[in-house]
């Protein structure tokens, strides 16, 4: 119930908004952008035509965007290759598994050369190997177009996206670049084997904010501090108190930020 799918539905013209308006690509009606192929969307529950061969289906949709027969065939073939379904080009949609159908839907959303693509839970139902492949695909396309991805998998978003928006009950509760939101530049996290008294570490440098959660230590520094400078203060202390340093990471995870933004931590 956060409102992600509803927001996508309003932006994509599938749901009529009770109030307000949506501006697509700097203005202009959605229909005009869609007819030019500038805008594309993958709904969460995307239905495909079951009886049609996959390549024929994608080629037909590309033709609806105004592409020539040759252009439509080329882009449909390219997208099938990108989602690892080239060997299923002649199979009908009804012969495909759920995961395969989801990949066809992703290919459909990327047909032609859209400037803005909305992807609602694009990796839902995919096995881990294909999830990784989809991440790589999205990363390659973000250099050419804007991808807006809705997902419950925050780790996946952290690896693919450069900006993030958290919404709760239809309201934006946090937004910004991944680096800013996760405090990658000014925050460090340390995994240790044994918890210890944080007060002496905090006393060593009043500029640092020190938080402990079991065996995870989070240290937040003012802007201008580098990771090396933070480590120079923290790591020797961890060695001194025999905390058993296991791992060091820059910043928080998106899961940490999400929980904090939603008042659950």
PDB file of N, CA and C in Angstrom, residues 22-57:
ATOM      1  N   UNK A  22       0.171  15.406 -14.302  1.00  0.00           N
ATOM      2  CA  UNK A  22       1.465  14.759 -14.519  1.00  0.00           C
ATOM      3  C   UNK A  22       2.121  15.366 -15.746  1.00  0.00           C
ATOM      4  N   UNK A  23       3.378  15.739 -15.606  1.00  0.00           N
ATOM      5  CA  UNK A  23       4.149  16.265 -16.732  1.00  0.00           C
ATOM      6  C   UNK A  23       5.134  15.192 -17.186  1.00  0.00           C
ATOM      7  N   UNK A  24       5.083  14.845 -18.450  1.00  0.00           N
ATOM      8  CA  UNK A  24       5.958  13.814 -19.011  1.00  0.00           C
ATOM      9  C   UNK A  24       7.019  14.466 -19.886  1.00  0.00           C
ATOM     10  N   UNK A  25       8.275  14.207 -19.586  1.00  0.00           N
ATOM     11  CA  UNK A  25       9.382  14.687 -20.417  1.00  0.00           C
ATOM     12  C   UNK A  25       9.302  16.190 -20.679  1.00  0.00           C
ATOM     13  N   UNK A  26       9.042  16.929 -19.626  1.00  0.00           N
ATOM     14  CA  UNK A  26       9.037  18.376 -19.757  1.00  0.00           C
ATOM     15  C   UNK A  26       7.717  18.983 -20.159  1.00  0.00           C
ATOM     16  N   UNK A  27       6.666  18.181 -20.255  1.00  0.00           N
ATOM     17  CA  UNK A  27       5.354  18.734 -20.584  1.00  0.00           C
ATOM     18  C   UNK A  27       4.728  18.059 -21.781  1.00  0.00           C
ATOM     19  N   UNK A  28       3.481  18.389 -22.041  1.00  0.00           N
ATOM     20  CA  UNK A  28       2.772  17.793 -23.167  1.00  0.00           C
ATOM     21  C   UNK A  28       1.984  16.577 -22.733  1.00  0.00           C
ATOM     22  N   UNK A  29       0.901  16.254 -23.443  1.00  0.00           N
ATOM     23  CA  UNK A  29       0.053  15.125 -23.069  1.00  0.00           C
ATOM     24  C   UNK A  29       0.772  13.791 -23.238  1.00  0.00           C
ATOM     25  N   UNK A  30       0.420  12.832 -22.379  1.00  0.00           N
ATOM     26  CA  UNK A  30       1.017  11.506 -22.439  1.00  0.00           C
ATOM     27  C   UNK A  30       0.792  10.870 -23.800  1.00  0.00           C
ATOM     28  N   UNK A  31      -0.399  11.021 -24.362  1.00  0.00           N
ATOM     29  CA  UNK A  31      -0.721  10.359 -25.623  1.00  0.00           C
ATOM     30  C   UNK A  31       0.249  10.753 -26.727  1.00  0.00           C
ATOM     31  N   UNK A  32       0.624  12.024 -26.759  1.00  0.00           N
ATOM     32  CA  UNK A  32       1.546  12.484 -27.804  1.00  0.00           C
ATOM     33  C   UNK A  32       2.912  11.833 -27.647  1.00  0.00           C
ATOM     34  N   UNK A  33       3.391  11.734 -26.407  1.00  0.00           N
ATOM     35  CA  UNK A  33       4.697  11.110 -26.174  1.00  0.00           C
ATOM     36  C   UNK A  33       4.652   9.622 -26.501  1.00  0.00           C
ATOM     37  N   UNK A  34       3.554   8.950 -26.104  1.00  0.00           N
ATOM     38  CA  UNK A  34       3.445   7.516 -26.347  1.00  0.00           C
ATOM     39  C   UNK A  34       3.399   7.218 -27.838  1.00  0.00           C
ATOM     40  N   UNK A  35       2.677   8.051 -28.590  1.00  0.00           N
ATOM     41  CA  UNK A  35       2.552   7.808 -30.027  1.00  0.00           C
ATOM     42  C   UNK A  35       3.876   8.005 -30.745  1.00  0.00           C
ATOM     43  N   UNK A  36       4.766   8.827 -30.185  1.00  0.00           N
ATOM     44  CA  UNK A  36       6.084   9.030 -30.789  1.00  0.00           C
ATOM     45  C   UNK A  36       7.095   7.995 -30.309  1.00  0.00           C
ATOM     46  N   UNK A  37       6.683   7.150 -29.385  1.00  0.00           N
ATOM     47  CA  UNK A  37       7.600   6.151 -28.857  1.00  0.00           C
ATOM     48  C   UNK A  37       8.552   6.694 -27.815  1.00  0.00           C
ATOM     49  N   UNK A  38       8.280   7.908 -27.290  1.00  0.00           N
ATOM     50  CA  UNK A  38       9.160   8.513 -26.280  1.00  0.00           C
ATOM     51  C   UNK A  38       8.972   7.893 -24.900  1.00  0.00           C
ATOM     52  N   UNK A  39       7.775   7.340 -24.663  1.00  0.00           N
ATOM     53  CA  UNK A  39       7.408   6.850 -23.338  1.00  0.00           C
ATOM     54  C   UNK A  39       6.980   5.394 -23.430  1.00  0.00           C
ATOM     55  N   UNK A  40       7.424   4.601 -22.459  1.00  0.00           N
ATOM     56  CA  UNK A  40       7.045   3.190 -22.424  1.00  0.00           C
ATOM     57  C   UNK A  40       6.870   2.767 -20.976  1.00  0.00           C
ATOM     58  N   UNK A  41       6.085   1.696 -20.774  1.00  0.00           N
ATOM     59  CA  UNK A  41       5.797   1.276 -19.406  1.00  0.00           C
ATOM     60  C   UNK A  41       5.596  -0.230 -19.330  1.00  0.00           C
ATOM     61  N   UNK A  42       6.126  -0.830 -18.285  1.00  0.00           N
ATOM     62  CA  UNK A  42       5.872  -2.232 -17.956  1.00  0.00           C
ATOM     63  C   UNK A  42       5.038  -2.264 -16.681  1.00  0.00           C
ATOM     64  N   UNK A  43       3.724  -2.545 -16.783  1.00  0.00           N
ATOM     65  CA  UNK A  43       2.894  -2.634 -15.575  1.00  0.00           C
ATOM     66  C   UNK A  43       3.276  -3.859 -14.749  1.00  0.00           C
ATOM     67  N   UNK A  44       2.872  -3.853 -13.494  1.00  0.00           N
ATOM     68  CA  UNK A  44       3.193  -4.976 -12.614  1.00  0.00           C
ATOM     69  C   UNK A  44       2.536  -6.261 -13.107  1.00  0.00           C
ATOM     70  N   UNK A  45       1.291  -6.168 -13.524  1.00  0.00           N
ATOM     71  CA  UNK A  45       0.563  -7.336 -14.030  1.00  0.00           C
ATOM     72  C   UNK A  45       0.345  -7.157 -15.524  1.00  0.00           C
ATOM     73  N   UNK A  46       1.399  -7.365 -16.284  1.00  0.00           N
ATOM     74  CA  UNK A  46       1.351  -7.147 -17.730  1.00  0.00           C
ATOM     75  C   UNK A  46       0.800  -8.390 -18.426  1.00  0.00           C
ATOM     76  N   UNK A  47      -0.267  -8.219 -19.199  1.00  0.00           N
ATOM     77  CA  UNK A  47      -0.861  -9.326 -19.943  1.00  0.00           C
ATOM     78  C   UNK A  47      -0.336  -9.322 -21.375  1.00  0.00           C
ATOM     79  N   UNK A  48       0.081 -10.488 -21.860  1.00  0.00           N
ATOM     80  CA  UNK A  48       0.569 -10.637 -23.221  1.00  0.00           C
ATOM     81  C   UNK A  48      -0.433 -11.450 -24.034  1.00  0.00           C
ATOM     82  N   UNK A  49      -0.438 -11.260 -25.343  1.00  0.00           N
ATOM     83  CA  UNK A  49      -1.331 -12.028 -26.217  1.00  0.00           C
ATOM     84  C   UNK A  49      -0.810 -13.461 -26.285  1.00  0.00           C
ATOM     85  N   UNK A  50      -1.575 -14.443 -25.814  1.00  0.00           N
ATOM     86  CA  UNK A  50      -1.025 -15.791 -25.625  1.00  0.00           C
ATOM     87  C   UNK A  50      -0.755 -16.594 -26.895  1.00  0.00           C
ATOM     88  N   UNK A  51      -1.523 -16.371 -27.970  1.00  0.00           N
ATOM     89  CA  UNK A  51      -1.423 -17.256 -29.125  1.00  0.00           C
ATOM     90  C   UNK A  51      -0.339 -16.863 -30.122  1.00  0.00           C
ATOM     91  N   UNK A  52       0.221 -15.673 -29.994  1.00  0.00           N
ATOM     92  CA  UNK A  52       1.123 -15.130 -31.015  1.00  0.00           C
ATOM     93  C   UNK A  52       2.576 -15.504 -30.711  1.00  0.00           C
ATOM     94  N   UNK A  53       3.363 -15.891 -31.744  1.00  0.00           N
ATOM     95  CA  UNK A  53       4.793 -16.132 -31.531  1.00  0.00           C
ATOM     96  C   UNK A  53       5.475 -14.887 -30.967  1.00  0.00           C
ATOM     97  N   UNK A  54       6.445 -15.097 -30.106  1.00  0.00           N
ATOM     98  CA  UNK A  54       7.067 -14.002 -29.372  1.00  0.00           C
ATOM     99  C   UNK A  54       7.652 -12.939 -30.294  1.00  0.00           C
ATOM    100  N   UNK A  55       8.462 -13.342 -31.275  1.00  0.00           N
ATOM    101  CA  UNK A  55       9.096 -12.364 -32.159  1.00  0.00           C
ATOM    102  C   UNK A  55       8.061 -11.615 -32.986  1.00  0.00           C
ATOM    103  N   UNK A  56       7.042 -12.321 -33.461  1.00  0.00           N
ATOM    104  CA  UNK A  56       5.968 -11.673 -34.225  1.00  0.00           C
ATOM    105  C   UNK A  56       5.254 -10.638 -33.367  1.00  0.00           C
ATOM    106  N   UNK A  57       5.001 -11.005 -32.119  1.00  0.00           N
ATOM    107  CA  UNK A  57       4.312 -10.113 -31.181  1.00  0.00           C
ATOM    108  C   UNK A  57       5.111  -8.836 -30.945  1.00  0.00           C
TER     109      UNK A  57
END
